[in-house]
Amino acid sequence: MTTLADPVPGGRPGDVERASALGGELSGAGVQGVVLAYVDTAGVARVKTIPTARLASAAAWGVGMSPVFDTFLANDHIVATDVLGSPDGDLRLYPDLDGLVVLAGQPGWAWAPVDRVTQDGERHPGCSRTFLRRVVADAARAHGLAFKAAVEIEWAVGLDSAPAGEFVPATSGPAYGATRQVELSAYTADLLAACAAQGVDVDQVHPEYAPGQFEISVGALDPVAAADRSVLVRQTIRAVAQRHGLRVSFSPAVLAQGVGNGGHVHLSAWRDGTNLHAGGDRRYGMTADAEAFAAGVLARLPALTAVTAPSPASYLRLKPSQWAGVFTAWGLETRECAVRVVRGTAGRRAEQANLEVKPVDLAANPYLALGAVIAAGLDGLTSGAVLPEETAGDPVRLGADEAAARGVRRLPTSLGEALAAFRADEVLRAALGPVLADAVSAVRQGEIDAVDGLDDERVAAAYRWRY
Ligand code: GLU
Ligand code: MG
């Protein structure tokens, strides 16, 4: 379990001794440096790195970094708001030692996620990991709930030798095809070995639908650890690819047309060690709380997409009939509804049952995405939200009247529409707090402005190698 306590100047009790011992062990094992990893508001993974010998000092006092990264865009431009984007000020990055891993795909390096703390030792209100820790801690305190989560990762594998900026698939085999598996078997075997060495339990890795596309799914963890893992696994996928002459993209739309890369979120709520999505007396074994939680997520999806699908490229992916889930509908094991109820296999439902939220991609900051989805679900619990009728099949086939009667709406078709819904959503904005909500609004507006006048091909190209 991730520790939910905030870092403090001087280190939490035991942290410095632990970091000191760990630093010695790592140095003895040939680890030269530690990657301190966080994800910005735009969804770009950014890092600072320190020599291994500095780990104890970082655990005690953090490592400096400007708060300006809260309003970085994916293209590295910076937008400014009344409170954010100024070149002034400094923050401290504190590594979470529980998340520290020796990187198997990058010999000589270890990796750790960070929380950001102000120079005065307070929580930084723009820190997305701190936000998710707070949402999880509040859910435990106010509702007696814990969560398990996992983020699926889809990515496109291209040739590193491709002309600058272009994507040339590294395999031409068919979707889900054995040819693809054979052609990239050395790469995927090394990827599995790296995941195993890093303690990441992989459920599956397989060729996917789009050109050169693969998918990996990993075991569920508490939400903060699940978000950390999503960042770590992507770093690993990329590092191993590079050693094979390959280049990877997690962009929602590597190409303007066709199926994109999703980052579906799986989430289950638990109370006193019992999964609320199984063994209940509501539909498909859900408890009343599980239904209300799902209803809360469903109701806020248009606004949530500004967090879960944060890039102009996200809206090239979010098209009907491509398994991306673009309608405010839910169903049992359906791949076209935004919320898919996963019941699990008979005999294992008590552990496996969960909700899958599909309009999420890997441009999303996973800490913000998980925190916002959980906050929406919790609002469903407290407001007694009612889960509407389920939808079977592809909602695109519903007539207008039937869709309206069931409350089935198309999700935003542009980042602009999503941002308008987000700005109007008091619950999500309150959950994020004013600083993070401001950062999300400013960065999304910045991305919209950055692609003004670009056609779909140029939007895809602009973000292809940013995520
Ligand atoms: N590639 C699809 C997406 O963009 C998902 C395919 C699947 O269900 O695994 O969400
Ligand atoms: Mg998939």
Tab-separated table of C-alpha atoms and ligand atoms in Angstrom:
chain	number	residue	atom	x	y	z
A	1	MET	CA	0.000	0.000	0.000
A	2	THR	CA	1.181	3.500	-0.781
A	3	THR	CA	1.736	5.569	2.333
A	4	LEU	CA	-0.871	8.326	2.390
A	5	ALA	CA	1.083	10.596	4.761
A	6	ASP	CA	2.516	13.779	3.245
A	7	PRO	CA	6.286	14.187	3.029
A	8	VAL	CA	7.721	16.615	5.604
A	9	PRO	CA	10.959	18.617	5.692
A	10	GLY	CA	13.589	16.469	7.377
A	11	GLY	CA	11.774	13.329	6.183
A	12	ARG	CA	8.928	11.276	7.657
A	13	PRO	CA	10.059	9.097	10.576
A	14	GLY	CA	12.390	6.415	9.277
A	15	ASP	CA	12.577	7.781	5.705
A	16	VAL	CA	16.122	9.111	5.844
A	17	GLU	CA	17.606	5.981	7.449
A	18	ARG	CA	15.757	3.867	4.900
A	19	ALA	CA	16.909	6.030	1.968
A	20	SER	CA	20.457	5.920	3.254
A	21	ALA	CA	20.481	2.113	3.455
A	22	LEU	CA	18.734	1.849	0.079
A	23	GLY	CA	21.209	4.261	-1.524
A	24	GLY	CA	24.092	2.095	-0.293
A	25	GLU	CA	22.485	-1.063	-1.648
A	26	LEU	CA	21.748	0.566	-4.997
A	27	SER	CA	25.282	1.921	-5.356
A	28	GLY	CA	26.646	-1.554	-4.534
A	29	ALA	CA	24.468	-2.952	-7.304
A	30	GLY	CA	25.854	-0.466	-9.857
A	31	VAL	CA	22.929	1.952	-9.843
A	32	GLN	CA	24.378	5.384	-10.624
A	33	GLY	CA	21.321	7.569	-10.512
A	34	VAL	CA	17.654	7.813	-9.550
A	35	VAL	CA	14.996	9.151	-11.908
A	36	LEU	CA	12.484	11.297	-10.002
A	37	ALA	CA	9.322	11.037	-12.067
A	38	TYR	CA	6.149	13.051	-12.191
A	39	VAL	CA	3.477	13.804	-14.762
A	40	ASP	CA	2.483	17.354	-15.638
A	41	THR	CA	-1.024	18.721	-16.129
A	42	ALA	CA	-0.765	18.192	-19.893
A	43	GLY	CA	-0.005	14.497	-19.294
A	44	VAL	CA	3.668	14.568	-20.237
A	45	ALA	CA	5.964	12.471	-18.012
A	46	ARG	CA	8.781	14.722	-16.814
A	47	VAL	CA	11.779	13.952	-14.632
A	48	LYS	CA	14.673	15.182	-12.589
A	49	THR	CA	17.543	12.833	-11.907
A	50	ILE	CA	19.956	12.625	-8.974
A	51	PRO	CA	23.089	10.596	-8.262
A	52	THR	CA	22.291	7.593	-6.072
A	53	ALA	CA	24.425	9.080	-3.282
A	54	ARG	CA	21.911	11.969	-2.998
A	55	LEU	CA	18.920	9.725	-2.263
A	56	ALA	CA	19.004	10.200	1.522
A	57	SER	CA	19.261	13.958	1.124
A	58	ALA	CA	16.323	13.920	-1.315
A	59	ALA	CA	14.250	11.885	1.184
A	60	ALA	CA	15.028	14.462	3.878
A	61	TRP	CA	14.823	17.748	2.018
A	62	GLY	CA	13.528	17.030	-1.472
A	63	VAL	CA	14.975	18.225	-4.764
A	64	GLY	CA	14.219	21.659	-6.219
A	65	MET	CA	11.903	22.204	-9.150
A	66	SER	CA	9.981	25.163	-10.511
A	67	PRO	CA	6.154	25.176	-10.156
A	68	VAL	CA	6.013	26.488	-13.716
A	69	PHE	CA	5.642	22.898	-14.945
A	70	ASP	CA	2.019	22.955	-13.739
A	71	THR	CA	1.169	24.965	-16.839
A	72	PHE	CA	3.496	23.393	-19.389
A	73	LEU	CA	1.799	22.321	-22.604
A	74	ALA	CA	2.654	19.099	-24.407
A	75	ASN	CA	4.746	21.187	-26.848
A	76	ASP	CA	6.745	22.677	-23.895
A	77	HIS	CA	5.193	26.120	-24.234
A	78	ILE	CA	4.058	27.631	-20.939
A	79	VAL	CA	0.720	29.274	-20.286
A	80	ALA	CA	0.183	31.681	-17.417
A	81	THR	CA	-2.813	32.216	-15.125
A	82	ASP	CA	-3.284	34.575	-12.188
A	83	VAL	CA	-1.665	32.032	-9.861
A	84	LEU	CA	0.293	29.687	-12.114
A	85	GLY	CA	2.910	29.783	-14.827
A	86	SER	CA	5.131	32.407	-13.226
A	87	PRO	CA	8.898	31.913	-13.401
A	88	ASP	CA	9.061	32.723	-9.668
A	89	GLY	CA	9.096	30.265	-6.781
A	90	ASP	CA	10.391	26.766	-6.148
A	91	LEU	CA	9.078	23.414	-4.992
A	92	ARG	CA	10.667	20.329	-3.446
A	93	LEU	CA	10.261	16.925	-5.075
A	94	TYR	CA	10.145	14.118	-2.490
A	95	PRO	CA	10.724	10.569	-3.777
A	96	ASP	CA	8.318	7.942	-2.452
A	97	LEU	CA	10.659	5.168	-1.334
A	98	ASP	CA	7.813	2.619	-1.451
A	99	GLY	CA	7.678	3.176	-5.201
A	100	LEU	CA	11.431	3.018	-5.839
A	101	VAL	CA	12.368	0.426	-8.472
A	102	VAL	CA	15.641	-0.504	-10.175
A	103	LEU	CA	15.038	-0.006	-13.894
A	104	ALA	CA	15.695	-3.256	-15.724
A	105	GLY	CA	15.404	-1.581	-19.125
A	106	GLN	CA	17.888	1.178	-18.231
A	107	PRO	CA	20.939	-0.354	-16.531
A	108	GLY	CA	22.509	2.042	-14.035
A	109	TRP	CA	19.235	3.730	-13.117
A	110	ALA	CA	16.538	3.445	-10.483
A	111	TRP	CA	13.178	5.235	-10.602
A	112	ALA	CA	10.818	6.712	-8.022
A	113	PRO	CA	7.578	8.706	-8.168
A	114	VAL	CA	7.520	12.022	-6.322
A	115	ASP	CA	5.205	14.270	-4.364
A	116	ARG	CA	5.724	17.999	-4.563
A	117	VAL	CA	5.932	20.101	-1.420
A	118	THR	CA	6.308	23.875	-1.058
A	119	GLN	CA	9.470	25.487	0.281
A	120	ASP	CA	7.515	25.996	3.534
A	121	GLY	CA	6.903	22.260	3.820
A	122	GLU	CA	3.204	22.414	2.847
A	123	ARG	CA	1.410	20.252	0.277
A	124	HIS	CA	1.681	21.845	-3.151
A	125	PRO	CA	-1.956	22.317	-4.261
A	126	GLY	CA	-0.919	21.736	-7.899
A	127	CYS	CA	0.623	18.302	-7.225
A	128	SER	CA	-1.458	15.632	-8.959
A	129	ARG	CA	-0.010	12.734	-6.936
A	130	THR	CA	-0.757	14.554	-3.699
A	131	PHE	CA	-4.296	15.167	-5.001
A	132	LEU	CA	-4.843	11.447	-5.602
A	133	ARG	CA	-3.397	10.553	-2.179
A	134	ARG	CA	-5.852	13.017	-0.629
A	135	VAL	CA	-8.868	11.640	-2.572
A	136	VAL	CA	-7.980	8.102	-1.454
A	137	ALA	CA	-7.416	9.151	2.168
A	138	ASP	CA	-10.701	11.106	2.245
A	139	ALA	CA	-12.620	8.147	0.777
A	140	ALA	CA	-11.267	5.919	3.529
A	141	ARG	CA	-12.147	8.428	6.222
A	142	ALA	CA	-15.564	9.564	4.973
A	143	HIS	CA	-16.882	6.373	3.366
A	144	GLY	CA	-14.771	3.539	4.767
A	145	LEU	CA	-13.778	2.747	1.180
A	146	ALA	CA	-10.569	1.519	-0.405
A	147	PHE	CA	-9.994	1.075	-4.132
A	148	LYS	CA	-8.146	-1.192	-6.487
A	149	ALA	CA	-7.190	0.171	-9.870
A	150	ALA	CA	-5.279	-0.628	-13.018
A	151	VAL	CA	-4.593	1.358	-16.170
A	152	GLU	CA	-4.438	-0.572	-19.449
A	153	ILE	CA	-1.681	0.561	-21.779
A	154	GLU	CA	-1.937	0.519	-25.561
A	155	TRP	CA	0.944	1.721	-27.663
A	156	ALA	CA	2.171	1.820	-31.226
A	157	VAL	CA	5.554	0.319	-32.068
A	158	GLY	CA	7.392	2.037	-34.906
A	159	LEU	CA	10.824	1.871	-36.468
A	160	ASP	CA	13.377	4.217	-34.936
A	161	SER	CA	14.862	4.515	-38.434
A	162	ALA	CA	11.676	6.098	-39.826
A	163	PRO	CA	11.992	9.580	-41.362
A	164	ALA	CA	11.893	12.315	-38.705
A	165	GLY	CA	8.450	12.726	-37.217
A	166	GLU	CA	6.901	9.874	-39.165
A	167	PHE	CA	5.407	6.667	-37.854
A	168	VAL	CA	6.398	3.500	-39.726
A	169	PRO	CA	4.895	0.432	-37.983
A	170	ALA	CA	7.565	-2.038	-36.878
A	171	THR	CA	5.346	-4.945	-37.894
A	172	SER	CA	2.878	-5.304	-40.718
A	173	GLY	CA	1.156	-8.360	-39.257
A	174	PRO	CA	-2.631	-8.421	-38.865
A	175	ALA	CA	-4.560	-7.179	-35.818
A	176	TYR	CA	-4.114	-9.561	-32.870
A	177	GLY	CA	-2.024	-11.589	-35.328
A	178	ALA	CA	0.536	-14.285	-34.646
A	179	THR	CA	2.736	-12.638	-37.306
A	180	ARG	CA	2.981	-9.516	-35.175
A	181	GLN	CA	3.824	-11.562	-32.103
A	182	VAL	CA	6.578	-13.401	-33.994
A	183	GLU	CA	8.026	-10.288	-35.620
A	184	LEU	CA	8.363	-8.472	-32.305
A	185	SER	CA	8.917	-11.488	-30.062
A	186	ALA	CA	12.445	-10.471	-28.959
A	187	TYR	CA	11.160	-7.040	-27.929
A	188	THR	CA	8.118	-8.295	-26.040
A	189	ALA	CA	10.137	-11.050	-24.319
A	190	ASP	CA	12.609	-8.434	-23.066
A	191	LEU	CA	9.688	-6.279	-21.976
A	192	LEU	CA	8.225	-9.151	-19.952
A	193	ALA	CA	11.619	-9.816	-18.382
A	194	ALA	CA	12.003	-6.140	-17.438
A	195	CYS	CA	8.502	-6.021	-15.919
A	196	ALA	CA	9.189	-9.174	-13.890
A	197	ALA	CA	12.526	-7.800	-12.642
A	198	GLN	CA	10.727	-4.610	-11.583
A	199	GLY	CA	8.030	-6.495	-9.654
A	200	VAL	CA	5.280	-5.595	-12.140
A	201	ASP	CA	2.837	-8.489	-12.484
A	202	VAL	CA	1.676	-8.584	-16.078
A	203	ASP	CA	-1.685	-10.146	-16.889
A	204	GLN	CA	-1.308	-10.052	-20.670
A	205	VAL	CA	0.713	-8.484	-23.434
A	206	HIS	CA	-0.686	-8.885	-26.920
A	207	PRO	CA	-0.808	-7.466	-30.448
A	208	GLU	CA	-3.738	-5.032	-30.748
A	209	TYR	CA	-5.842	-3.696	-33.610
A	210	ALA	CA	-4.211	-0.559	-35.046
A	211	PRO	CA	-0.999	-0.587	-37.156
A	212	GLY	CA	1.956	-1.684	-35.003
A	213	GLN	CA	-0.226	-1.555	-31.867
A	214	PHE	CA	0.286	-3.651	-28.721
A	215	GLU	CA	-1.379	-3.711	-25.310
A	216	ILE	CA	-0.231	-4.644	-21.838
A	217	SER	CA	-2.436	-5.130	-18.801
A	218	VAL	CA	-1.087	-5.349	-15.276
A	219	GLY	CA	-2.416	-6.333	-11.860
A	220	ALA	CA	-4.567	-3.959	-9.819
A	221	LEU	CA	-3.104	-1.957	-6.925
A	222	ASP	CA	-4.256	0.897	-4.710
A	223	PRO	CA	-4.933	3.919	-6.961
A	224	VAL	CA	-1.720	5.834	-6.221
A	225	ALA	CA	0.419	2.751	-6.804
A	226	ALA	CA	-1.597	1.983	-9.950
A	227	ALA	CA	-0.881	5.459	-11.336
A	228	ASP	CA	2.811	5.107	-10.413
A	229	ARG	CA	2.861	1.761	-12.170
A	230	SER	CA	1.301	3.192	-15.300
A	231	VAL	CA	4.124	5.750	-15.516
A	232	LEU	CA	6.808	3.150	-14.745
A	233	VAL	CA	5.523	0.609	-17.275
A	234	ARG	CA	5.480	3.233	-20.023
A	235	GLN	CA	9.060	4.240	-19.197
A	236	THR	CA	9.973	0.536	-19.411
A	237	ILE	CA	8.134	-0.050	-22.696
A	238	ARG	CA	9.996	2.904	-24.178
A	239	ALA	CA	13.427	1.980	-22.797
A	240	VAL	CA	13.240	-1.633	-23.952
A	241	ALA	CA	12.001	-0.521	-27.382
A	242	GLN	CA	14.968	1.768	-27.829
A	243	ARG	CA	17.352	-1.149	-27.255
A	244	HIS	CA	15.624	-2.938	-30.135
A	245	GLY	CA	15.810	-0.047	-32.609
A	246	LEU	CA	12.128	0.707	-32.057
A	247	ARG	CA	10.257	3.873	-31.208
A	248	VAL	CA	6.971	3.891	-29.322
A	249	SER	CA	4.040	6.262	-29.069
A	250	PHE	CA	1.302	6.319	-26.443
A	251	SER	CA	-0.454	9.186	-28.204
A	252	PRO	CA	-4.243	8.737	-28.326
A	253	ALA	CA	-4.057	9.052	-32.112
A	254	VAL	CA	-0.705	8.154	-33.637
A	255	LEU	CA	-2.445	8.494	-36.995
A	256	ALA	CA	-5.386	10.799	-37.647
A	257	GLN	CA	-7.628	8.003	-38.906
A	258	GLY	CA	-8.527	4.648	-37.413
A	259	VAL	CA	-8.318	3.105	-33.976
A	260	GLY	CA	-6.272	4.908	-31.338
A	261	ASN	CA	-4.392	4.116	-28.145
A	262	GLY	CA	-6.620	3.844	-25.089
A	263	GLY	CA	-5.675	3.907	-21.434
A	264	HIS	CA	-8.812	2.331	-19.967
A	265	VAL	CA	-9.126	2.565	-16.208
A	266	HIS	CA	-10.304	-0.418	-14.175
A	267	LEU	CA	-11.564	0.434	-10.734
A	268	SER	CA	-13.258	-1.380	-7.874
A	269	ALA	CA	-14.416	-0.033	-4.522
A	270	TRP	CA	-13.934	-2.160	-1.418
A	271	ARG	CA	-15.257	-1.911	2.132
A	272	ASP	CA	-13.828	-3.991	4.969
A	273	GLY	CA	-12.058	-6.216	2.463
A	274	THR	CA	-15.220	-6.889	0.408
A	275	ASN	CA	-15.579	-5.943	-3.243
A	276	LEU	CA	-18.710	-3.822	-3.650
A	277	HIS	CA	-19.050	-4.826	-7.311
A	278	ALA	CA	-19.743	-8.494	-6.535
A	279	GLY	CA	-22.159	-10.456	-4.374
A	280	GLY	CA	-24.681	-7.594	-4.143
A	281	ASP	CA	-28.436	-7.715	-4.822
A	282	ARG	CA	-28.429	-5.200	-7.686
A	283	ARG	CA	-27.763	-5.712	-11.377
A	284	TYR	CA	-24.963	-8.164	-12.192
A	285	GLY	CA	-24.114	-8.621	-8.536
A	286	MET	CA	-23.442	-4.962	-7.840
A	287	THR	CA	-24.256	-3.600	-4.396
A	288	ALA	CA	-26.364	-0.447	-4.089
A	289	ASP	CA	-23.160	1.508	-3.408
A	290	ALA	CA	-21.466	0.085	-6.507
A	291	GLU	CA	-24.441	1.142	-8.647
A	292	ALA	CA	-24.453	4.638	-7.168
A	293	PHE	CA	-20.694	4.887	-7.708
A	294	ALA	CA	-21.061	3.859	-11.379
A	295	ALA	CA	-23.941	6.326	-11.770
A	296	GLY	CA	-21.779	9.107	-10.358
A	297	VAL	CA	-19.026	8.392	-12.883
A	298	LEU	CA	-21.487	8.156	-15.764
A	299	ALA	CA	-23.174	11.446	-14.881
A	300	ARG	CA	-19.911	13.401	-14.915
A	301	LEU	CA	-18.290	11.833	-17.970
A	302	PRO	CA	-18.646	14.851	-20.290
A	303	ALA	CA	-16.694	16.990	-17.796
A	304	LEU	CA	-14.366	14.137	-16.867
A	305	THR	CA	-13.163	13.844	-20.453
A	306	ALA	CA	-11.296	17.154	-19.990
A	307	VAL	CA	-9.188	15.211	-17.478
A	308	THR	CA	-9.212	11.707	-18.975
A	309	ALA	CA	-8.880	12.738	-22.637
A	310	PRO	CA	-6.856	15.954	-22.322
A	311	SER	CA	-5.260	16.347	-25.729
A	312	PRO	CA	-6.631	17.644	-29.016
A	313	ALA	CA	-5.409	14.254	-30.311
A	314	SER	CA	-7.713	12.526	-27.790
A	315	TYR	CA	-10.695	13.557	-29.924
A	316	LEU	CA	-9.264	11.872	-33.002
A	317	ARG	CA	-9.466	8.641	-30.964
A	318	LEU	CA	-12.874	9.245	-29.361
A	319	LYS	CA	-14.997	8.090	-32.292
A	320	PRO	CA	-17.968	5.700	-32.224
A	321	SER	CA	-17.524	2.010	-33.024
A	322	GLN	CA	-13.801	1.946	-32.217
A	323	TRP	CA	-14.137	0.486	-28.691
A	324	ALA	CA	-13.208	3.812	-27.138
A	325	GLY	CA	-16.581	4.227	-25.362
A	326	VAL	CA	-17.918	7.585	-26.516
A	327	PHE	CA	-21.478	7.479	-25.179
A	328	THR	CA	-22.725	8.139	-21.648
A	329	ALA	CA	-23.983	4.597	-21.345
A	330	TRP	CA	-23.077	1.510	-19.376
A	331	GLY	CA	-23.434	-2.171	-20.081
A	332	LEU	CA	-22.283	-5.613	-19.120
A	333	GLU	CA	-19.020	-6.472	-20.842
A	334	THR	CA	-19.796	-4.045	-23.639
A	335	ARG	CA	-16.911	-2.389	-25.429
A	336	GLU	CA	-18.819	0.546	-26.885
A	337	CYS	CA	-20.296	2.031	-23.700
A	338	ALA	CA	-18.159	4.474	-21.758
A	339	VAL	CA	-18.632	2.430	-18.588
A	340	ARG	CA	-18.271	-1.314	-18.904
A	341	VAL	CA	-19.353	-3.467	-15.993
A	342	VAL	CA	-16.822	-6.269	-15.735
A	343	ARG	CA	-18.350	-9.087	-13.760
A	344	GLY	CA	-15.369	-11.418	-13.845
A	345	THR	CA	-15.269	-15.156	-14.261
A	346	ALA	CA	-17.611	-17.400	-12.280
A	347	GLY	CA	-15.716	-18.479	-9.191
A	348	ARG	CA	-13.500	-15.390	-9.113
A	349	ARG	CA	-16.051	-12.574	-9.143
A	350	ALA	CA	-15.476	-11.493	-5.570
A	351	GLU	CA	-11.897	-10.530	-6.480
A	352	GLN	CA	-12.292	-9.604	-10.158
A	353	ALA	CA	-15.505	-7.602	-10.553
A	354	ASN	CA	-14.841	-3.957	-11.436
A	355	LEU	CA	-15.833	-0.993	-13.541
A	356	GLU	CA	-13.935	-0.160	-16.688
A	357	VAL	CA	-13.954	3.476	-17.786
A	358	LYS	CA	-13.079	3.609	-21.473
A	359	PRO	CA	-12.873	7.252	-22.601
A	360	VAL	CA	-9.473	7.545	-20.939
A	361	ASP	CA	-6.216	7.730	-22.871
A	362	LEU	CA	-2.524	7.878	-22.079
A	363	ALA	CA	-2.242	11.610	-22.618
A	364	ALA	CA	-4.126	11.784	-19.316
A	365	ASN	CA	-2.157	12.375	-16.148
A	366	PRO	CA	-3.039	9.073	-14.405
A	367	TYR	CA	-3.107	10.678	-10.947
A	368	LEU	CA	-5.596	13.308	-12.089
A	369	ALA	CA	-7.637	10.782	-14.080
A	370	LEU	CA	-7.960	8.283	-11.218
A	371	GLY	CA	-8.603	11.001	-8.645
A	372	ALA	CA	-11.270	12.674	-10.778
A	373	VAL	CA	-13.044	9.387	-11.622
A	374	ILE	CA	-13.059	8.368	-7.941
A	375	ALA	CA	-14.330	11.816	-6.914
A	376	ALA	CA	-17.170	11.506	-9.448
A	377	GLY	CA	-18.069	8.047	-8.147
A	378	LEU	CA	-18.026	9.230	-4.538
A	379	ASP	CA	-20.317	12.094	-5.457
A	380	GLY	CA	-22.669	9.449	-6.862
A	381	LEU	CA	-22.610	7.727	-3.470
A	382	THR	CA	-23.284	10.846	-1.431
A	383	SER	CA	-25.960	12.187	-3.792
A	384	GLY	CA	-27.669	8.778	-4.156
A	385	ALA	CA	-27.216	8.783	-7.949
A	386	VAL	CA	-29.360	6.242	-9.781
A	387	LEU	CA	-27.813	4.047	-12.458
A	388	PRO	CA	-30.035	4.214	-15.546
A	389	GLU	CA	-31.060	1.323	-17.750
A	390	GLU	CA	-28.154	-0.571	-19.260
A	391	THR	CA	-27.312	-0.519	-22.976
A	392	ALA	CA	-26.437	-3.589	-25.007
A	393	GLY	CA	-24.678	-3.381	-28.362
A	394	ASP	CA	-23.318	-0.247	-29.983
A	395	PRO	CA	-25.131	2.881	-28.687
A	396	VAL	CA	-24.532	4.548	-32.069
A	397	ARG	CA	-27.394	2.414	-33.361
A	398	LEU	CA	-29.940	3.814	-30.902
A	399	GLY	CA	-32.499	6.121	-32.452
A	400	ALA	CA	-32.474	9.715	-31.189
A	401	ASP	CA	-35.647	9.230	-29.116
A	402	GLU	CA	-34.478	6.025	-27.512
A	403	ALA	CA	-31.056	7.502	-26.720
A	404	ALA	CA	-32.693	10.555	-25.152
A	405	ALA	CA	-35.062	8.372	-23.113
A	406	ARG	CA	-32.105	6.414	-21.706
A	407	GLY	CA	-29.954	9.488	-21.120
A	408	VAL	CA	-27.414	8.250	-23.659
A	409	ARG	CA	-25.417	11.218	-24.949
A	410	ARG	CA	-22.401	11.472	-27.194
A	411	LEU	CA	-19.340	12.523	-25.199
A	412	PRO	CA	-17.583	15.749	-26.228
A	413	THR	CA	-16.260	15.607	-29.770
A	414	SER	CA	-13.567	18.224	-29.164
A	415	LEU	CA	-11.341	19.374	-26.339
A	416	GLY	CA	-13.216	22.676	-26.430
A	417	GLU	CA	-16.535	20.941	-25.654
A	418	ALA	CA	-14.914	18.916	-22.874
A	419	LEU	CA	-13.366	22.026	-21.360
A	420	ALA	CA	-16.731	23.831	-21.370
A	421	ALA	CA	-18.292	20.872	-19.516
A	422	PHE	CA	-15.391	20.807	-17.054
A	423	ARG	CA	-15.657	24.532	-16.363
A	424	ALA	CA	-19.360	24.085	-15.585
A	425	ASP	CA	-18.803	21.101	-13.256
A	426	GLU	CA	-18.667	22.372	-9.677
A	427	VAL	CA	-18.174	18.925	-8.173
A	428	LEU	CA	-15.083	18.046	-10.187
A	429	ARG	CA	-13.581	21.489	-9.785
A	430	ALA	CA	-14.137	21.373	-6.020
A	431	ALA	CA	-12.564	17.915	-5.827
A	432	LEU	CA	-9.451	19.127	-7.660
A	433	GLY	CA	-9.257	22.338	-5.645
A	434	PRO	CA	-8.883	25.806	-7.177
A	435	VAL	CA	-5.201	25.544	-8.153
A	436	LEU	CA	-5.418	22.218	-9.966
A	437	ALA	CA	-8.755	23.119	-11.550
A	438	ASP	CA	-7.186	26.360	-12.766
A	439	ALA	CA	-4.180	24.454	-14.140
A	440	VAL	CA	-6.432	21.984	-15.991
A	441	SER	CA	-8.496	24.817	-17.524
A	442	ALA	CA	-5.458	26.862	-18.533
A	443	VAL	CA	-3.522	23.936	-20.011
A	444	ARG	CA	-6.506	22.614	-21.963
A	445	GLN	CA	-7.171	26.090	-23.368
A	446	GLY	CA	-3.491	26.315	-24.263
A	447	GLU	CA	-3.664	23.011	-26.165
A	448	ILE	CA	-6.789	24.181	-28.012
A	449	ASP	CA	-5.012	27.394	-29.037
A	450	ALA	CA	-1.867	25.456	-30.036
A	451	VAL	CA	-3.742	23.485	-32.716
A	452	ASP	CA	-5.935	26.298	-33.966
A	453	GLY	CA	-6.354	25.910	-37.725
A	454	LEU	CA	-4.590	22.527	-37.965
A	455	ASP	CA	-6.289	19.674	-39.812
A	456	ASP	CA	-6.541	16.186	-38.257
A	457	GLU	CA	-3.302	14.942	-39.857
A	458	ARG	CA	-1.346	17.842	-38.451
A	459	VAL	CA	-2.943	17.462	-35.003
A	460	ALA	CA	-1.920	13.790	-34.942
A	461	ALA	CA	1.597	14.714	-36.069
A	462	ALA	CA	1.886	17.477	-33.467
A	463	TYR	CA	1.300	15.060	-30.563
A	464	ARG	CA	2.639	11.814	-32.060
A	465	TRP	CA	5.911	11.792	-30.145
A	466	ARG	CA	4.907	13.861	-27.093
A	467	TYR	CA	3.363	11.046	-25.048
B	1	GLU	N1	-7.982	0.827	-28.864
B	1	GLU	C1	-9.242	0.998	-28.196
B	1	GLU	C2	-9.312	2.378	-27.548
B	1	GLU	O1	-8.830	3.294	-28.117
B	1	GLU	C3	-9.505	-0.066	-27.154
B	1	GLU	C4	-9.478	-1.486	-27.602
B	1	GLU	C5	-9.774	-2.438	-26.444
B	1	GLU	O2	-10.910	-2.493	-25.970
B	1	GLU	O3	-8.825	-3.036	-25.930
B	1	GLU	O4	-9.836	2.571	-26.500
B	2	MG	MG	-7.069	-2.978	-26.080
